[in-house]
Structures are given as structure tokens and as C-alpha cells.
Short mmCIF file of N, CA and C in Angstrom, two decimals:
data_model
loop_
_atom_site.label_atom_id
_atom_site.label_comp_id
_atom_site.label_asym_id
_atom_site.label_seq_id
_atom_site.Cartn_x
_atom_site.Cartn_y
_atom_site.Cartn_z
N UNK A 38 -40.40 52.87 0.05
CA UNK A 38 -40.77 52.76 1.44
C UNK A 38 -41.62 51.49 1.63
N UNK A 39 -41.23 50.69 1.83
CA UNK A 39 -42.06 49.59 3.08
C UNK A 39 -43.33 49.55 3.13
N UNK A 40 -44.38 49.23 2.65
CA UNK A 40 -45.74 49.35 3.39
C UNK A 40 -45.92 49.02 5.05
N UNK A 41 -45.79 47.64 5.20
CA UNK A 41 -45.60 47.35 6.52
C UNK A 41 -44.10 46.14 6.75
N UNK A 42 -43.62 46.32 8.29
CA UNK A 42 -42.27 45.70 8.09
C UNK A 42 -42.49 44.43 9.27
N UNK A 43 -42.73 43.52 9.95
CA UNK A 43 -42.49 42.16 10.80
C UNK A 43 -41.13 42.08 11.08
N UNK A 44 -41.13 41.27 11.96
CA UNK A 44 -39.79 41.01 12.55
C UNK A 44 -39.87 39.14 12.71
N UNK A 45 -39.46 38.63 12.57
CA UNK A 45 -39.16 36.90 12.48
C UNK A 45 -38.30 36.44 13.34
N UNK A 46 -37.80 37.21 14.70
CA UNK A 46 -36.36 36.38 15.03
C UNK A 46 -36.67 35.29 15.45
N UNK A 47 -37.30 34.55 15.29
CA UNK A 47 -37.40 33.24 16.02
C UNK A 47 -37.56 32.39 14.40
N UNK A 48 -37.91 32.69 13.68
CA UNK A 48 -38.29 32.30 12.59
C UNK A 48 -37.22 32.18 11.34
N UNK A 49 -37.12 30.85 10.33
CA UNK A 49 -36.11 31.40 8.88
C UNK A 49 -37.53 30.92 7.96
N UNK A 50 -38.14 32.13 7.38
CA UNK A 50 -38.82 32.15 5.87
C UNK A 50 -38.24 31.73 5.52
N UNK A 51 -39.33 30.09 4.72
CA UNK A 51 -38.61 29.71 3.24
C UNK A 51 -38.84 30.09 2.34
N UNK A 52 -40.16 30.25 1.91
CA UNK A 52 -41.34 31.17 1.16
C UNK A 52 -42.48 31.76 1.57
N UNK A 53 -42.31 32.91 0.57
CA UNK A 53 -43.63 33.42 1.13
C UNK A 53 -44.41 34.02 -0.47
N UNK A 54 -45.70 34.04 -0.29
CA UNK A 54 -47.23 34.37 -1.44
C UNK A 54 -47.72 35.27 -1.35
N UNK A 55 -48.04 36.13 -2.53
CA UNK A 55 -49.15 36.94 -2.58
C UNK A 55 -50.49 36.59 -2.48
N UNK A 56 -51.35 36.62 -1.33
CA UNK A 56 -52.84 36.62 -1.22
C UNK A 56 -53.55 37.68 -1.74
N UNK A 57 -53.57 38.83 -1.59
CA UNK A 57 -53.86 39.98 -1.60
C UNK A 57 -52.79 41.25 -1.80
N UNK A 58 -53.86 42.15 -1.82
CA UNK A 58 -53.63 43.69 -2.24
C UNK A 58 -53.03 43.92 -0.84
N UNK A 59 -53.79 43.13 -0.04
CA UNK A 59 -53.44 43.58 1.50
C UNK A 59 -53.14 42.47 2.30
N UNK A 60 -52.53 41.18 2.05
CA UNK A 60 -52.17 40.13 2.74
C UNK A 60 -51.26 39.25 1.86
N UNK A 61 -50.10 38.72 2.53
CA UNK A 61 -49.32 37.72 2.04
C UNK A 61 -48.56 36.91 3.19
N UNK A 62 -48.79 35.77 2.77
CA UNK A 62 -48.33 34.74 3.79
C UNK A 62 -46.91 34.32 3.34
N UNK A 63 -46.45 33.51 4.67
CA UNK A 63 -45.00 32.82 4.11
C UNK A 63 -44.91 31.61 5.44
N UNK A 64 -44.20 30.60 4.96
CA UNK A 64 -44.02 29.10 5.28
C UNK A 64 -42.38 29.08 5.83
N UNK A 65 -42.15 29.33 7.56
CA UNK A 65 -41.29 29.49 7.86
C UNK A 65 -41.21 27.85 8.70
N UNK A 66 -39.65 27.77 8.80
CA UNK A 66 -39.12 26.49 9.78
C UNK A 66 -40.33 26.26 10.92
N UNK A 67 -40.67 26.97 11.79
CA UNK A 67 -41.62 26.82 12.69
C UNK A 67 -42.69 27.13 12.92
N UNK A 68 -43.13 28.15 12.03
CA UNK A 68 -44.57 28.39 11.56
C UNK A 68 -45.14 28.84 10.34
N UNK A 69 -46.39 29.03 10.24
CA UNK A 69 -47.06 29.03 9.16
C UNK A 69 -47.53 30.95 9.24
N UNK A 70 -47.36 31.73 8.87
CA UNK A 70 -47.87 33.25 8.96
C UNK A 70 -48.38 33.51 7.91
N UNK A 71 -49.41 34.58 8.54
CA UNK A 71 -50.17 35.25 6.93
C UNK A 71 -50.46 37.08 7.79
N UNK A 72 -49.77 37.96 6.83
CA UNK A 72 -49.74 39.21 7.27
C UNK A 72 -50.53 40.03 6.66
N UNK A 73 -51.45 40.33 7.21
CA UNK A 73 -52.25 41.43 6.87
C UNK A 73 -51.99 42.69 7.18
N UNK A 74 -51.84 43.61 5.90
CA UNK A 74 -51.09 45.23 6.11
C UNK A 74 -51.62 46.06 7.02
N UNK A 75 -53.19 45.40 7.37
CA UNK A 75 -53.77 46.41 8.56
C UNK A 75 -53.48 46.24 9.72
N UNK A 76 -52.68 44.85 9.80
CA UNK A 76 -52.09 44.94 11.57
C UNK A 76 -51.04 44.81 11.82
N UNK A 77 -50.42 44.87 12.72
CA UNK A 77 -48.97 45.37 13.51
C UNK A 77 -48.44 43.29 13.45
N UNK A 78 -49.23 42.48 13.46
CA UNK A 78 -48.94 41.24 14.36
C UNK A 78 -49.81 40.49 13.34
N UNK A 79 -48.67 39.48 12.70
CA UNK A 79 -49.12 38.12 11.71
C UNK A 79 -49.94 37.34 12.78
N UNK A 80 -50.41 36.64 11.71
CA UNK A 80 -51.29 35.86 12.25
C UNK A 80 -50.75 34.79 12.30
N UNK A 81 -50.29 33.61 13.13
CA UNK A 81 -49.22 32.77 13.17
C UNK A 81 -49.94 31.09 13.31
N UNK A 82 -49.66 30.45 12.69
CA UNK A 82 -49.58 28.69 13.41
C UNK A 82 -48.52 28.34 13.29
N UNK A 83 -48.29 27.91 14.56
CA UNK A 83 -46.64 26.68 15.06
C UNK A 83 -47.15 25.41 14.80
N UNK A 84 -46.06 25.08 14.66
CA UNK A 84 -46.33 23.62 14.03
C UNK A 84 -45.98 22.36 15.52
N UNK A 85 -46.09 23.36 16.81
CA UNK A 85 -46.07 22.26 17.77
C UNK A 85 -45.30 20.99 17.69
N UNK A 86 -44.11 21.40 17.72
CA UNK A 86 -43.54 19.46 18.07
C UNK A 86 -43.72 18.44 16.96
N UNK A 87 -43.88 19.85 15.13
CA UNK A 87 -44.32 18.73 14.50
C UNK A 87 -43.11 19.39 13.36
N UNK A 88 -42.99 18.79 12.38
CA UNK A 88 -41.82 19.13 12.03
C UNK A 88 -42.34 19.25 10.04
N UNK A 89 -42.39 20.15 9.15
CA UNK A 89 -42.26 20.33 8.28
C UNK A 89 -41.65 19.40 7.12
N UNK A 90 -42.64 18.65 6.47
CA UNK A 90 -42.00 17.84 5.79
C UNK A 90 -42.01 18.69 4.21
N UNK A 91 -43.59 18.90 3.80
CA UNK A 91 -43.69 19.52 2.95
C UNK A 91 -45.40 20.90 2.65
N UNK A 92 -44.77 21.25 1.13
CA UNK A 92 -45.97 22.33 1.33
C UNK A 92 -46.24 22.60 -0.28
N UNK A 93 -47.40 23.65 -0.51
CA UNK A 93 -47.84 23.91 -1.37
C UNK A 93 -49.00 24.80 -0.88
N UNK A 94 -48.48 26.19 -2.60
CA UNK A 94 -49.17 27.20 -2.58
C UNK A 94 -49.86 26.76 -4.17
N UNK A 95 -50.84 27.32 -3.71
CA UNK A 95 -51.73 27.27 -5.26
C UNK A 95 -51.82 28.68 -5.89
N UNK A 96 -51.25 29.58 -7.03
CA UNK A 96 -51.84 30.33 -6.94
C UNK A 96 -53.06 31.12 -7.70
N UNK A 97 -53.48 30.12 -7.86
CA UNK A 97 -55.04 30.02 -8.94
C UNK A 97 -56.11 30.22 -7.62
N UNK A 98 -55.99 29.44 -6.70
CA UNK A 98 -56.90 29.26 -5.48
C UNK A 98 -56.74 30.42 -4.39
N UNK A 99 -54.82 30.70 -4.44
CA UNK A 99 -54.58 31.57 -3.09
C UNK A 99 -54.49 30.59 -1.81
N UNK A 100 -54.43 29.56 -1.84
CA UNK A 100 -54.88 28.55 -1.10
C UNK A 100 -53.11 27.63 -0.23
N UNK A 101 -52.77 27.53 0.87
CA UNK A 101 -51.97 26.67 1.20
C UNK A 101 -52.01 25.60 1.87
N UNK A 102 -51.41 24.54 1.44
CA UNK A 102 -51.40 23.35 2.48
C UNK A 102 -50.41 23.02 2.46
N UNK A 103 -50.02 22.36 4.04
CA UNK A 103 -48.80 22.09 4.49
C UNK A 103 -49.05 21.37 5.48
N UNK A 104 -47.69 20.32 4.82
CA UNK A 104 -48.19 18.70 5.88
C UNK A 104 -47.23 18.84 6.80
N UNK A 105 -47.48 18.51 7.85
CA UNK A 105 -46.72 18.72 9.69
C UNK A 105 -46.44 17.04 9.84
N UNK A 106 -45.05 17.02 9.95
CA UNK A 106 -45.06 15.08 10.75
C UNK A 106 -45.18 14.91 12.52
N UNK A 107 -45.83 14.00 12.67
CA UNK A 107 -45.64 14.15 13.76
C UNK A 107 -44.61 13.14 14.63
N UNK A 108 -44.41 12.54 13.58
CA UNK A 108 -42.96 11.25 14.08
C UNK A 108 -41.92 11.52 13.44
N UNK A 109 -40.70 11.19 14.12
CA UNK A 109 -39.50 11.36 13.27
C UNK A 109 -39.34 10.98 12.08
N UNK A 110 -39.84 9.92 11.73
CA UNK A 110 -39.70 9.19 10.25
C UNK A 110 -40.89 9.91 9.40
N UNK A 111 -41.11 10.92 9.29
CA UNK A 111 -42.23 12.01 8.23
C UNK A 111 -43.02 10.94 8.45
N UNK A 112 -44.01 9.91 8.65
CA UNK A 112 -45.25 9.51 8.80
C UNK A 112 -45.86 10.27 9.65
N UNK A 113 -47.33 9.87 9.46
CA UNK A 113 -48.34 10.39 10.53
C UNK A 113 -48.40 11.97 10.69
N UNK A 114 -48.59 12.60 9.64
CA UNK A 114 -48.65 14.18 9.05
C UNK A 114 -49.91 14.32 9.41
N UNK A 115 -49.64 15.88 9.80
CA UNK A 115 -51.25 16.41 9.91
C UNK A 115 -51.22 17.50 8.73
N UNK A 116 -51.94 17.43 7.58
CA UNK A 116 -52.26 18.03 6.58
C UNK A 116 -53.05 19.47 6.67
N UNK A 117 -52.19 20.34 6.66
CA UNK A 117 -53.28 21.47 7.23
C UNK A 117 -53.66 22.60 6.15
N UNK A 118 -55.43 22.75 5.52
CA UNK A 118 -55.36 23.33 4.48
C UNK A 118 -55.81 24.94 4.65
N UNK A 119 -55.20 25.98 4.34
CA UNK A 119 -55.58 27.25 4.30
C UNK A 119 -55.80 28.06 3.45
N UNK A 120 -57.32 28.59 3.47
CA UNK A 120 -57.57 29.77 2.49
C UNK A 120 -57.10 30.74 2.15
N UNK A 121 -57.71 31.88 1.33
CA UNK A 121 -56.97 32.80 0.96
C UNK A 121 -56.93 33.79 1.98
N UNK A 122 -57.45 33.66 2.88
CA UNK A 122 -58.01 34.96 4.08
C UNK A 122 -56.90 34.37 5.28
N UNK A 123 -56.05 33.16 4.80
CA UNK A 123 -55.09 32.56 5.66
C UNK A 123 -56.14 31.74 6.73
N UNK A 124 -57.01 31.53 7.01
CA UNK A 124 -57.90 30.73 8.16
C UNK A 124 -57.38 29.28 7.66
N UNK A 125 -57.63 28.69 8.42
CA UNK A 125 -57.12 26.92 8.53
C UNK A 125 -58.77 26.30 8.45
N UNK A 126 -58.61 26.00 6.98
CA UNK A 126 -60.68 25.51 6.78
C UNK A 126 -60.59 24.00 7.21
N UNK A 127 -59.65 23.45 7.18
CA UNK A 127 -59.24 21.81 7.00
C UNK A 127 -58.17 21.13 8.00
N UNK A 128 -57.77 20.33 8.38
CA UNK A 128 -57.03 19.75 8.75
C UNK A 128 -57.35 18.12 9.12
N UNK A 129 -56.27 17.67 8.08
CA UNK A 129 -56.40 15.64 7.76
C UNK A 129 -55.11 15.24 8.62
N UNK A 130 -55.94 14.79 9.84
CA UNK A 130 -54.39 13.74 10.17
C UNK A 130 -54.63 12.10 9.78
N UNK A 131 -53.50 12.17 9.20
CA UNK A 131 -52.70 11.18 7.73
C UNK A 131 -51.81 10.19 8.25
N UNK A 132 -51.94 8.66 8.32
CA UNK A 132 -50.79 7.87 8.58
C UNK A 132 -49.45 8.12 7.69
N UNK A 133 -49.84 8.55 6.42
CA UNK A 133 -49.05 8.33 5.27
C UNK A 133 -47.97 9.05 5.88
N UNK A 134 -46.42 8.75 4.84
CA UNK A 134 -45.33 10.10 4.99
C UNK A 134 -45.76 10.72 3.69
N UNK A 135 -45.46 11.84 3.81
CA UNK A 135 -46.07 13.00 2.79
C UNK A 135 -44.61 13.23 2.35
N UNK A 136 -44.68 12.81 0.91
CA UNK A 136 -43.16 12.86 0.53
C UNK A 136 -43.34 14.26 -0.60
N UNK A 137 -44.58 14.21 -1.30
CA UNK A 137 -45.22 15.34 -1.54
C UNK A 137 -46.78 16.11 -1.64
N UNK A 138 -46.50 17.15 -2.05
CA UNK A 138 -48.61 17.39 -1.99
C UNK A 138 -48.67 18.53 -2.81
N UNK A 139 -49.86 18.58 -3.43
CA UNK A 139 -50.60 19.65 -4.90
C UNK A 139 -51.80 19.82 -4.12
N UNK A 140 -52.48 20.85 -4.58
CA UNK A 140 -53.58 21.07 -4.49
C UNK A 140 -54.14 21.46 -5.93
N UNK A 141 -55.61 21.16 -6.30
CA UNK A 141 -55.92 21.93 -7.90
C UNK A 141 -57.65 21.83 -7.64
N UNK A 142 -57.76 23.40 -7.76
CA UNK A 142 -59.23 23.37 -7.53
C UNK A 142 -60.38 22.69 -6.32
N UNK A 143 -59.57 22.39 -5.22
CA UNK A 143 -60.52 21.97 -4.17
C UNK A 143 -59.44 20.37 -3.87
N UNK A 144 -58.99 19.94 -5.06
CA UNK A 144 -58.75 18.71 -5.02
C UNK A 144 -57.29 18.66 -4.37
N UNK A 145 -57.45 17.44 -3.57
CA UNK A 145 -55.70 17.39 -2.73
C UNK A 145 -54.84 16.14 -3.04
N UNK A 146 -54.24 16.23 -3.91
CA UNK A 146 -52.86 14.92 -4.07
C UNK A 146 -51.58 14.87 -2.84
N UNK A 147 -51.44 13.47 -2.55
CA UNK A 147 -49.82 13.49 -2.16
C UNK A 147 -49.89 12.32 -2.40
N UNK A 148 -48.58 12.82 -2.29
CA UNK A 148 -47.49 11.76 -2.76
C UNK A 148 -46.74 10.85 -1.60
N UNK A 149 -46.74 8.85 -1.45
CA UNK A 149 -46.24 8.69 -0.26
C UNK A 149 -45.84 7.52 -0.49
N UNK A 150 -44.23 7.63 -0.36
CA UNK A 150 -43.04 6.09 -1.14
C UNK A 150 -44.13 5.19 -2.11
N UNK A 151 -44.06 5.84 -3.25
CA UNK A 151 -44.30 5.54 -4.42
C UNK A 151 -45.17 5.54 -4.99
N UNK A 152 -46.87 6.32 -4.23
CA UNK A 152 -47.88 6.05 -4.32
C UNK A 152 -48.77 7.40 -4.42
N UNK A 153 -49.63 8.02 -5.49
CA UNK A 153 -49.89 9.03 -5.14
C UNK A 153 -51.50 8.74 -4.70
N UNK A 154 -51.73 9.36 -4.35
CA UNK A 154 -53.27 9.46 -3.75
C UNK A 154 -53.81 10.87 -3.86
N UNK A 155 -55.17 10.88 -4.21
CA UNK A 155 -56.75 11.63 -3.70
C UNK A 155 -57.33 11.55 -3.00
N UNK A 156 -56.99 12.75 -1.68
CA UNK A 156 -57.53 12.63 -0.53
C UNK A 156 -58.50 13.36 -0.27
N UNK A 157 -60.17 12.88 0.34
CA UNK A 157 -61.33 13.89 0.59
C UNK A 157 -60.91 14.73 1.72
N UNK A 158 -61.63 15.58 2.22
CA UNK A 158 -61.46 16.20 3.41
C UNK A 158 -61.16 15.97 4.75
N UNK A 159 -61.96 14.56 4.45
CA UNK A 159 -61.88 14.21 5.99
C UNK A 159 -60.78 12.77 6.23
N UNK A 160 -59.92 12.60 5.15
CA UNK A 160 -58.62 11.73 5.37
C UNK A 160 -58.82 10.78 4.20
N UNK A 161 -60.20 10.28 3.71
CA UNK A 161 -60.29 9.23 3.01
C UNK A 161 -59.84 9.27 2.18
N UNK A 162 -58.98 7.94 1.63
CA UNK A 162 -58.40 8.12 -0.28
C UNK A 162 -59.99 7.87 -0.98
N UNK A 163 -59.90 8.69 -1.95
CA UNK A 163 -60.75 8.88 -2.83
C UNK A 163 -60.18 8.00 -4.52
N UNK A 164 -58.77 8.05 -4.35
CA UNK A 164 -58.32 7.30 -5.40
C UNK A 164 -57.02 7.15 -4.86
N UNK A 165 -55.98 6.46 -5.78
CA UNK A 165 -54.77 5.86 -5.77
C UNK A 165 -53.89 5.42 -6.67
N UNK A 166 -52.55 5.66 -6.98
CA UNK A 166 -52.33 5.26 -8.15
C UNK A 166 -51.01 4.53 -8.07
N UNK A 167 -50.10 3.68 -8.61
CA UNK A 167 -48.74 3.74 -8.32
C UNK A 167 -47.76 4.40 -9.14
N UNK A 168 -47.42 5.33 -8.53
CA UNK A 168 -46.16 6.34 -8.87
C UNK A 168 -45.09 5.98 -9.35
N UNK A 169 -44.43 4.93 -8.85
CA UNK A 169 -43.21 4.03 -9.18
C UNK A 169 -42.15 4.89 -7.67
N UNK A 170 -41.25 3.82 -7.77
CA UNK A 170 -40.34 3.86 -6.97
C UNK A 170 -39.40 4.93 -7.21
N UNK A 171 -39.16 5.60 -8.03
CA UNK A 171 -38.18 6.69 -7.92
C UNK A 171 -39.09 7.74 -7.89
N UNK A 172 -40.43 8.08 -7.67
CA UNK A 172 -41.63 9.14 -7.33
C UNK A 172 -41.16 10.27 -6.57
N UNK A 173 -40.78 11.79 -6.64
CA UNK A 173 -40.18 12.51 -6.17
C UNK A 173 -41.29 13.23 -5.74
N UNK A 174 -42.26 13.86 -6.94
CA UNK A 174 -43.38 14.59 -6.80
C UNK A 174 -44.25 14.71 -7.40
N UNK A 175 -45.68 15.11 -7.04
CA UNK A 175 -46.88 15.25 -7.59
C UNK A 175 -47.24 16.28 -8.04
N UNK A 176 -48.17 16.93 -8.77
CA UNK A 176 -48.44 18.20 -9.37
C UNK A 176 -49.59 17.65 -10.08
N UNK A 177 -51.09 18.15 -9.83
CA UNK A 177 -52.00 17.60 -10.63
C UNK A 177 -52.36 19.08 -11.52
N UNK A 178 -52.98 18.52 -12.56
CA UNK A 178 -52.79 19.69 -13.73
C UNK A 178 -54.52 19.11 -13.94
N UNK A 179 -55.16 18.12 -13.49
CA UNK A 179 -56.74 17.97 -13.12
C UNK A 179 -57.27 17.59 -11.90
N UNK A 180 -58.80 17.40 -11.52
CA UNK A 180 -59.00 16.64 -10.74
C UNK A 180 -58.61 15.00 -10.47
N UNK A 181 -58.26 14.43 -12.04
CA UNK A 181 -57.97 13.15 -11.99
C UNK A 181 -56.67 12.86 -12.67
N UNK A 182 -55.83 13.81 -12.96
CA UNK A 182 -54.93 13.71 -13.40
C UNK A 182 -53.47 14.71 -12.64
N UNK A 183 -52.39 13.95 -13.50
CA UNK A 183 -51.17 14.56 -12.50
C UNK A 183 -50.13 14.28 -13.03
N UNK A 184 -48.90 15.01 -13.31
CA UNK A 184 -47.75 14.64 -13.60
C UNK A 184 -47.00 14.16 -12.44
N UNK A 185 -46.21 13.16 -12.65
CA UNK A 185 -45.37 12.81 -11.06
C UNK A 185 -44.08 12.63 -12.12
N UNK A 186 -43.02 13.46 -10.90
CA UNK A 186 -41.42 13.63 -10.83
C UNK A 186 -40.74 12.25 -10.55
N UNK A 187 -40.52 11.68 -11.66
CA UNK A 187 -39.28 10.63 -10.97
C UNK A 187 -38.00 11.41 -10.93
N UNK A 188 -37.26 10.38 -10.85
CA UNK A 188 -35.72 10.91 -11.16
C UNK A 188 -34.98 10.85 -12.40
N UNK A 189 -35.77 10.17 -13.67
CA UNK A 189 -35.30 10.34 -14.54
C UNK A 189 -36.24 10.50 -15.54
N UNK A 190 -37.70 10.73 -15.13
CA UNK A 190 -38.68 10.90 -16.60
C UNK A 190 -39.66 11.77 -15.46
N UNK A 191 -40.54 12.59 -16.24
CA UNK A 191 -41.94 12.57 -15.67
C UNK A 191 -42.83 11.93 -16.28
N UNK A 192 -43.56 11.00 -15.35
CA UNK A 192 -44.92 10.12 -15.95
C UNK A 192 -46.53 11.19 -16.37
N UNK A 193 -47.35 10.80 -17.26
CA UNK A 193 -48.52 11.55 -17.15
C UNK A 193 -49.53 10.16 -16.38
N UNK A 194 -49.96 10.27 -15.34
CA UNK A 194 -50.75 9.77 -14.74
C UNK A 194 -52.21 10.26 -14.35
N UNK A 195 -53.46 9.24 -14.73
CA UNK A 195 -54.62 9.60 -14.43
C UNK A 195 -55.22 8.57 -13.03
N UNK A 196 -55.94 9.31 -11.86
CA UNK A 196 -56.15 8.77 -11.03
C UNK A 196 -57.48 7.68 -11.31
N UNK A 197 -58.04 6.73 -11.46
CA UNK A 197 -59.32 5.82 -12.03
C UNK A 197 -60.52 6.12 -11.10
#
């Protein structure tokens, strides 16, 4: 039997996380939800006129972020970071295109045509590195470190 059941018709889940005993979120085409078993009605953010480029669940932290474009060409993302209680603690709007993004322990990587970066809270690069041109994705495995996806090797990269 079901604990509790939602309905999505407006919505296609791509994924969805375990937060809790009693909450799990999921990262649909047009919004962001996190369902808590004690209520009838997710807790929802639309992504307004902004379009899903990319995302990331942590699940060491419980933690999601997910970058919103706000131009057709994925530049100019608004980076939006959420706790485990699903609340929105953060949000970086970013010239970059967010081609990808990690989170590890507080710390936020993306990835943007060829370049990965360490971004503080409030937008600033904190570091920078070059990825190389076939750079698919980021994944930091430290605060200063990160494996990045080409297309034919993964590099071990440390941010300086």
C-alpha cells in the first residue's frame, strides 16, 4: 500500500531523492517538488520561463541544486540551492551556461564550455580551472578537487 500518492499531470519526473523517513523530492520538466508524507500538496518551484539545463542531488548532504537558464542559449542560469527540508537557502544568478554542476560539502562546482569553476554563495568564482574542450562534466570528490568527464578520458583536476 502506498504511503502517500500525488498526482503530476502537468508535470514529467525525471528524478526523484530520498530526503527523509518522511520527505522526498523529485526534479520534474517544470518544476522542482519536495513531498512531505504529512501533506496532501508538494511543495512546488516552477522554473518560470526558465528552462532546465541541469541538476544535482547530493546524497551525503540531502541537498539539491539546479541551474534554471534564462536565455535560449543555456547562459545566464539562476542556480538554485536546496536543503534537506527542500527550502531554497541560496540562489546565484550566473552569466555562465551551466553545462554542468556538483555540489560536495557546502562547496559548488560547474562546469561552463570548458571551464570548471568554484562558486561562493553569492556568484563569485572562488577558483577556476581549464577543463579542456571536450569537458562534459564535473563531480568534485573535494573541496579543491574534481574529476571532469571528457569524451574520451576523465582528468583528475585540483582547483589552486
Amino acid at each position: 500500500k502506498p504511503v502517500r500518492e500525488y498526482e503530476f499531470s502537468e508535470s514529467v519526473i525525471y528524478d526523484s531523492f530520498y530526503l527523509s523517513d518522511n520527505m522526498v523530492g523529485a526534479v520534474a520538466n517544470n518544476a522542482v517538488y519536495f513531498m512531505d508524507f504529512d501533506s496532501d500538496t508538494p511543495a512546488k518551484t516552477e522554473y518560470n520561463s526558465r528552462t532546465l539545463k541541469t541538476y544535482d542531488y547530493n546524497p551525503a548532504t540531502k541537498n539539491l541544486t539546479v541551474a534554471l537558464s534564462r536565455s535560449g542559449d543555456g547562459r545566464n542560469c539562476d542556480i538554485l540551492f536546496f536543503n534537506s527540508s527542500g527550502e531554497n537557502e541560496y540562489t546565484i544568478k550566473s552569466d555562465y551556461r551551466v553545462d554542468s554542476i556538483c555540489t560536495y560539502k557546502g562547496t559548488l562546482g560547474i562546469l561552463s564550455e570548458g571551464t570548471a569553476y568554484i562558486l561562493e554563495e553569492d556568484g563569485n568564482v572562488d577558483a577556476s580551472i581549464d577543463a579542456g574542450n571536450d569537458a562534459q562534466a564535473i563531480l568534485l570528490y573535494d573541496t579543491d578537487k574534481a574529476y571532469i568527464l571528457g569524451i574520451s578520458e576523465i582528468r583528475d583536476a585540483e582547483f589552486d
